[in-house]
PDB file of C-alpha atoms in Angstrom:
ATOM      1  CA  PRO A  62      79.474  42.584 -15.500  1.00  0.00           C
ATOM      2  CA  ALA A  63      78.729  41.154 -12.052  1.00  0.00           C
ATOM      3  CA  SER A  64      74.947  41.471 -12.445  1.00  0.00           C
ATOM      4  CA  CYS A  65      75.129  39.676 -15.807  1.00  0.00           C
ATOM      5  CA  GLU A  66      76.997  36.796 -14.144  1.00  0.00           C
ATOM      6  CA  VAL A  67      74.361  36.557 -11.423  1.00  0.00           C
ATOM      7  CA  ASN A  68      71.533  36.576 -13.964  1.00  0.00           C
ATOM      8  CA  ALA A  69      73.274  33.890 -15.990  1.00  0.00           C
ATOM      9  CA  THR A  70      73.770  31.771 -12.862  1.00  0.00           C
ATOM     10  CA  VAL A  71      70.120  32.108 -11.880  1.00  0.00           C
ATOM     11  CA  ARG A  72      68.954  31.313 -15.418  1.00  0.00           C
ATOM     12  CA  GLY A  73      71.316  28.359 -15.443  1.00  0.00           C
ATOM     13  CA  PHE A  74      69.587  26.872 -12.403  1.00  0.00           C
ATOM     14  CA  PHE A  75      66.188  26.917 -14.115  1.00  0.00           C
ATOM     15  CA  GLN A  76      67.562  25.676 -17.453  1.00  0.00           C
ATOM     16  CA  ARG A  77      68.909  22.374 -16.116  1.00  0.00           C
ATOM     17  CA  PRO A  78      67.339  19.163 -17.412  1.00  0.00           C
ATOM     18  CA  GLY A  79      64.719  17.810 -15.001  1.00  0.00           C
ATOM     19  CA  ILE A  80      64.640  20.989 -12.915  1.00  0.00           C
ATOM     20  CA  ALA A  81      60.851  21.361 -13.249  1.00  0.00           C
ATOM     21  CA  ARG A  82      60.315  18.215 -11.153  1.00  0.00           C
ATOM     22  CA  ILE A  83      62.757  19.419  -8.508  1.00  0.00           C
ATOM     23  CA  VAL A  84      61.145  22.867  -8.330  1.00  0.00           C
ATOM     24  CA  LEU A  85      57.684  21.284  -8.077  1.00  0.00           C
ATOM     25  CA  LEU A  86      58.815  19.089  -5.194  1.00  0.00           C
ATOM     26  CA  ILE A  87      60.501  22.028  -3.438  1.00  0.00           C
ATOM     27  CA  VAL A  88      57.344  24.137  -3.757  1.00  0.00           C
ATOM     28  CA  VAL A  89      54.919  21.410  -2.657  1.00  0.00           C
ATOM     29  CA  TYR A  90      56.876  19.449  -0.037  1.00  0.00           C
ATOM     30  CA  LYS A  91      56.382  21.764   2.969  1.00  0.00           C
ATOM     31  CA  SER A  92      53.244  23.516   1.695  1.00  0.00           C
ATOM     32  CA  GLY A  93      50.761  21.042   3.189  1.00  0.00           C
ATOM     33  CA  ASP A  94      52.396  21.386   6.587  1.00  0.00           C
ATOM     34  CA  ALA A  95      52.424  25.203   6.327  1.00  0.00           C
ATOM     35  CA  PHE A  96      48.799  25.119   5.159  1.00  0.00           C
ATOM     36  CA  ALA A  97      47.902  23.243   8.355  1.00  0.00           C
ATOM     37  CA  THR A  98      50.056  25.158  10.825  1.00  0.00           C
ATOM     38  CA  GLY A  99      48.877  28.507   9.472  1.00  0.00           C
ATOM     39  CA  MET A 100      45.564  27.855  11.240  1.00  0.00           C
ATOM     40  CA  LEU A 101      46.882  26.374  14.488  1.00  0.00           C
ATOM     41  CA  ARG A 102      46.612  29.531  16.593  1.00  0.00           C
ATOM     42  CA  PRO A 103      42.941  30.207  15.669  1.00  0.00           C
ATOM     43  CA  PHE A 104      42.148  26.502  15.998  1.00  0.00           C
ATOM     44  CA  LEU A 105      43.650  26.225  19.470  1.00  0.00           C
ATOM     45  CA  ALA A 106      41.798  29.348  20.583  1.00  0.00           C
ATOM     46  CA  ASP A 107      38.575  28.012  19.060  1.00  0.00           C
ATOM     47  CA  ILE A 108      38.737  24.765  21.053  1.00  0.00           C
ATOM     48  CA  GLY A 109      39.097  26.716  24.279  1.00  0.00           C
ATOM     49  CA  LEU A 110      42.798  26.820  25.083  1.00  0.00           C
ATOM     50  CA  THR A 111      43.970  29.783  27.120  1.00  0.00           C
ATOM     51  CA  LEU A 112      46.501  32.253  25.773  1.00  0.00           C
ATOM     52  CA  ALA A 113      49.115  30.720  28.084  1.00  0.00           C
ATOM     53  CA  GLU A 114      48.393  27.201  26.780  1.00  0.00           C
ATOM     54  CA  VAL A 115      48.575  28.360  23.165  1.00  0.00           C
ATOM     55  CA  GLY A 116      51.857  30.141  23.900  1.00  0.00           C
ATOM     56  CA  TRP A 117      53.298  27.050  25.553  1.00  0.00           C
ATOM     57  CA  LEU A 118      52.279  24.764  22.672  1.00  0.00           C
ATOM     58  CA  LEU A 119      53.456  27.107  19.921  1.00  0.00           C
ATOM     59  CA  GLY A 120      56.371  28.819  21.594  1.00  0.00           C
ATOM     60  CA  THR A 121      57.900  26.054  23.680  1.00  0.00           C
ATOM     61  CA  MET A 122      56.697  22.615  22.727  1.00  0.00           C
ATOM     62  CA  GLY A 123      56.478  23.330  19.005  1.00  0.00           C
ATOM     63  CA  PHE A 124      59.914  24.932  18.885  1.00  0.00           C
ATOM     64  CA  VAL A 125      61.626  22.182  20.888  1.00  0.00           C
ATOM     65  CA  ALA A 126      59.880  19.342  19.028  1.00  0.00           C
ATOM     66  CA  GLY A 127      60.728  20.897  15.662  1.00  0.00           C
ATOM     67  CA  LEU A 128      64.360  21.407  16.638  1.00  0.00           C
ATOM     68  CA  VAL A 129      64.752  17.851  17.938  1.00  0.00           C
ATOM     69  CA  GLY A 130      63.014  16.524  14.813  1.00  0.00           C
ATOM     70  CA  ALA A 131      65.393  18.475  12.575  1.00  0.00           C
ATOM     71  CA  LEU A 132      68.445  17.158  14.458  1.00  0.00           C
ATOM     72  CA  ILE A 133      67.291  13.544  14.380  1.00  0.00           C
ATOM     73  CA  GLY A 134      66.036  13.881  10.809  1.00  0.00           C
ATOM     74  CA  GLY A 135      69.362  15.334   9.706  1.00  0.00           C
ATOM     75  CA  ALA A 136      71.208  12.410  11.274  1.00  0.00           C
ATOM     76  CA  LEU A 137      68.873   9.857   9.675  1.00  0.00           C
ATOM     77  CA  VAL A 138      69.075  11.355   6.185  1.00  0.00           C
ATOM     78  CA  GLY A 139      72.676  10.193   5.871  1.00  0.00           C
ATOM     79  CA  MET A 140      71.762   6.720   7.093  1.00  0.00           C
ATOM     80  CA  ILE A 141      68.664   5.966   5.036  1.00  0.00           C
ATOM     81  CA  GLY A 142      69.251   8.190   1.996  1.00  0.00           C
ATOM     82  CA  ARG A 143      67.712  11.333   0.566  1.00  0.00           C
ATOM     83  CA  ARG A 144      64.724   9.929  -1.296  1.00  0.00           C
ATOM     84  CA  ARG A 145      63.724   7.504   1.446  1.00  0.00           C
ATOM     85  CA  SER A 146      63.991  10.306   4.008  1.00  0.00           C
ATOM     86  CA  LEU A 147      61.779  12.582   1.932  1.00  0.00           C
ATOM     87  CA  VAL A 148      59.184   9.814   1.628  1.00  0.00           C
ATOM     88  CA  VAL A 149      59.290   8.466   5.197  1.00  0.00           C
ATOM     89  CA  PHE A 150      59.419  11.864   6.890  1.00  0.00           C
ATOM     90  CA  GLY A 151      56.768  13.110   4.479  1.00  0.00           C
ATOM     91  CA  VAL A 152      54.464  10.240   5.455  1.00  0.00           C
ATOM     92  CA  LEU A 153      54.975  11.149   9.118  1.00  0.00           C
ATOM     93  CA  GLN A 154      54.006  14.703   8.220  1.00  0.00           C
ATOM     94  CA  VAL A 155      50.800  13.467   6.544  1.00  0.00           C
ATOM     95  CA  VAL A 156      49.827  11.296   9.520  1.00  0.00           C
ATOM     96  CA  THR A 157      50.456  13.992  12.113  1.00  0.00           C
ATOM     97  CA  VAL A 158      48.662  16.709  10.133  1.00  0.00           C
ATOM     98  CA  ALA A 159      45.726  14.304   9.782  1.00  0.00           C
ATOM     99  CA  GLY A 160      45.807  14.108  13.587  1.00  0.00           C
ATOM    100  CA  TYR A 161      44.723  17.753  13.694  1.00  0.00           C
ATOM    101  CA  ALA A 162      41.723  16.872  11.505  1.00  0.00           C
ATOM    102  CA  LEU A 163      40.727  14.131  13.950  1.00  0.00           C
ATOM    103  CA  VAL A 164      41.041  16.490  16.903  1.00  0.00           C
ATOM    104  CA  ALA A 165      38.953  19.108  15.074  1.00  0.00           C
ATOM    105  CA  GLN A 166      36.289  16.523  14.267  1.00  0.00           C
ATOM    106  CA  TYR A 167      36.105  14.554  17.502  1.00  0.00           C
ATOM    107  CA  GLY A 168      37.925  16.571  20.176  1.00  0.00           C
ATOM    108  CA  CYS A 169      40.451  15.179  22.653  1.00  0.00           C
ATOM    109  CA  SER A 170      42.089  15.712  26.011  1.00  0.00           C
ATOM    110  CA  ARG A 171      44.870  18.257  26.557  1.00  0.00           C
ATOM    111  CA  VAL A 172      47.380  15.400  26.853  1.00  0.00           C
ATOM    112  CA  VAL A 173      46.395  13.896  23.497  1.00  0.00           C
ATOM    113  CA  LEU A 174      46.385  17.332  21.876  1.00  0.00           C
ATOM    114  CA  GLY A 175      49.874  18.040  23.224  1.00  0.00           C
ATOM    115  CA  THR A 176      51.090  14.670  21.944  1.00  0.00           C
ATOM    116  CA  ILE A 177      49.693  15.273  18.458  1.00  0.00           C
ATOM    117  CA  PHE A 178      51.054  18.809  18.450  1.00  0.00           C
ATOM    118  CA  GLY A 179      54.531  17.680  19.482  1.00  0.00           C
ATOM    119  CA  ALA A 180      54.510  14.797  16.997  1.00  0.00           C
ATOM    120  CA  GLU A 181      53.493  17.072  14.123  1.00  0.00           C
ATOM    121  CA  HIS A 182      56.223  19.595  14.853  1.00  0.00           C
ATOM    122  CA  PHE A 183      58.739  16.769  15.291  1.00  0.00           C
ATOM    123  CA  ALA A 184      57.747  15.265  11.932  1.00  0.00           C
ATOM    124  CA  GLY A 185      57.834  18.718  10.339  1.00  0.00           C
ATOM    125  CA  GLY A 186      61.389  19.216  11.601  1.00  0.00           C
ATOM    126  CA  MET A 187      62.447  15.862  10.182  1.00  0.00           C
ATOM    127  CA  ALA A 188      60.845  16.633   6.813  1.00  0.00           C
ATOM    128  CA  THR A 189      62.511  20.046   6.692  1.00  0.00           C
ATOM    129  CA  ALA A 190      65.910  18.474   7.377  1.00  0.00           C
ATOM    130  CA  ALA A 191      65.361  15.946   4.581  1.00  0.00           C
ATOM    131  CA  LEU A 192      64.294  18.616   2.089  1.00  0.00           C
ATOM    132  CA  PHE A 193      67.098  21.042   2.870  1.00  0.00           C
ATOM    133  CA  THR A 194      69.670  18.240   2.714  1.00  0.00           C
ATOM    134  CA  ALA A 195      68.351  17.145  -0.680  1.00  0.00           C
ATOM    135  CA  MET A 196      68.475  20.762  -1.825  1.00  0.00           C
ATOM    136  CA  MET A 197      72.232  20.736  -1.220  1.00  0.00           C
ATOM    137  CA  ASP A 198      72.503  17.798  -3.621  1.00  0.00           C
ATOM    138  CA  TRP A 199      70.552  19.715  -6.250  1.00  0.00           C
ATOM    139  CA  CYS A 200      73.122  22.533  -6.327  1.00  0.00           C
ATOM    140  CA  ARG A 201      75.546  22.785  -9.240  1.00  0.00           C
ATOM    141  CA  PRO A 202      79.279  22.779  -8.521  1.00  0.00           C
ATOM    142  CA  GLY A 203      80.500  26.347  -8.642  1.00  0.00           C
ATOM    143  CA  ALA A 204      76.987  27.759  -8.147  1.00  0.00           C
ATOM    144  CA  ASN A 205      76.181  26.188  -4.797  1.00  0.00           C
ATOM    145  CA  ALA A 206      75.338  29.393  -2.934  1.00  0.00           C
ATOM    146  CA  THR A 207      73.088  30.764  -5.663  1.00  0.00           C
ATOM    147  CA  ASP A 208      71.314  27.459  -6.258  1.00  0.00           C
ATOM    148  CA  TYR A 209      70.700  26.859  -2.566  1.00  0.00           C
ATOM    149  CA  THR A 210      69.424  30.413  -2.093  1.00  0.00           C
ATOM    150  CA  ILE A 211      67.007  30.008  -5.006  1.00  0.00           C
ATOM    151  CA  GLN A 212      65.672  26.762  -3.577  1.00  0.00           C
ATOM    152  CA  ALA A 213      65.353  28.114  -0.039  1.00  0.00           C
ATOM    153  CA  SER A 214      63.536  31.163  -1.405  1.00  0.00           C
ATOM    154  CA  LEU A 215      61.095  28.920  -3.252  1.00  0.00           C
ATOM    155  CA  VAL A 216      60.355  27.071   0.009  1.00  0.00           C
ATOM    156  CA  VAL A 217      59.770  30.343   1.879  1.00  0.00           C
ATOM    157  CA  ILE A 218      57.503  31.735  -0.850  1.00  0.00           C
ATOM    158  CA  ALA A 219      55.501  28.501  -1.180  1.00  0.00           C
ATOM    159  CA  THR A 220      54.979  28.051   2.555  1.00  0.00           C
ATOM    160  CA  GLY A 221      54.103  31.741   2.950  1.00  0.00           C
ATOM    161  CA  VAL A 222      51.461  31.477   0.240  1.00  0.00           C
ATOM    162  CA  ALA A 223      50.110  28.250   1.777  1.00  0.00           C
ATOM    163  CA  ALA A 224      49.866  29.826   5.238  1.00  0.00           C
ATOM    164  CA  THR A 225      48.135  32.890   3.764  1.00  0.00           C
ATOM    165  CA  LEU A 226      45.548  30.771   1.939  1.00  0.00           C
ATOM    166  CA  SER A 227      44.906  28.639   5.020  1.00  0.00           C
ATOM    167  CA  GLY A 228      42.497  31.182   6.488  1.00  0.00           C
ATOM    168  CA  PHE A 229      40.251  31.052   3.426  1.00  0.00           C
ATOM    169  CA  SER A 230      40.295  27.266   3.534  1.00  0.00           C
ATOM    170  CA  ALA A 231      39.431  27.052   7.228  1.00  0.00           C
ATOM    171  CA  GLU A 232      36.593  29.530   6.780  1.00  0.00           C
ATOM    172  CA  ALA A 233      35.159  27.616   3.827  1.00  0.00           C
ATOM    173  CA  LEU A 234      35.695  24.048   5.064  1.00  0.00           C
ATOM    174  CA  GLY A 235      35.829  24.343   8.838  1.00  0.00           C
ATOM    175  CA  PHE A 236      38.866  23.201  10.786  1.00  0.00           C
ATOM    176  CA  ALA A 237      38.323  19.453  10.221  1.00  0.00           C
ATOM    177  CA  GLY A 238      37.976  19.922   6.459  1.00  0.00           C
ATOM    178  CA  HIS A 239      40.884  22.333   6.354  1.00  0.00           C
ATOM    179  CA  PHE A 240      43.273  19.992   8.153  1.00  0.00           C
ATOM    180  CA  SER A 241      42.087  17.085   5.988  1.00  0.00           C
ATOM    181  CA  LEU A 242      42.919  19.119   2.872  1.00  0.00           C
ATOM    182  CA  ALA A 243      46.311  19.995   4.352  1.00  0.00           C
ATOM    183  CA  ALA A 244      47.012  16.287   4.921  1.00  0.00           C
ATOM    184  CA  LEU A 245      46.026  15.581   1.310  1.00  0.00           C
ATOM    185  CA  LEU A 246      48.433  18.258   0.069  1.00  0.00           C
ATOM    186  CA  ALA A 247      51.190  16.770   2.210  1.00  0.00           C
ATOM    187  CA  GLY A 248      50.348  13.364   0.727  1.00  0.00           C
ATOM    188  CA  ILE A 249      50.751  14.701  -2.805  1.00  0.00           C
ATOM    189  CA  ALA A 250      54.233  15.868  -1.821  1.00  0.00           C
ATOM    190  CA  VAL A 251      55.079  12.331  -0.655  1.00  0.00           C
ATOM    191  CA  GLY A 252      53.981  11.001  -4.046  1.00  0.00           C
ATOM    192  CA  LEU A 253      56.223  13.507  -5.816  1.00  0.00           C
ATOM    193  CA  ALA A 254      59.148  12.592  -3.567  1.00  0.00           C
ATOM    194  CA  ALA A 255      58.635   8.895  -4.303  1.00  0.00           C
ATOM    195  CA  LEU A 256      58.802   9.640  -8.023  1.00  0.00           C
TER     196      LEU A 256
END
């Protein structure tokens, strides 16, 4: 009955031609960013920021920059197109995540750190808007809610796994190596989006 219809709808999403490429892009696109940001709190504490400074960067600046990035990114997606948005905003994500690697390697002032932090969250908001807009396009007529929920769930699972693995990476590679790897992962996502 109803459960059979739901199962058929879910199966139908994964049985579409070309869906493997879409699922791969959905899984990878925000994973590099999540891989990086999963280690931000320990990184900021490690470089000597106070609890209040960490709270301000993560709780205020990060939230506001991400929200503004999502709003501007959402507006730009309609103007420059889905694929171009995924690529351009993805490149911004790569560059800003790489900024963390530079800070970890060479250090910087609080002002520069705040600028990089804000830029990365802004770029992350733009990239999220591009991905979630494209996900609407990848929904089948008549199965929009199910298809969108599946895709959003894939994003949440992938970014959760990436954030969980980030601690192992930072321990093995150090913060500079970890953020460099995160930028590389974000770059792979840009390549997939371009294809």
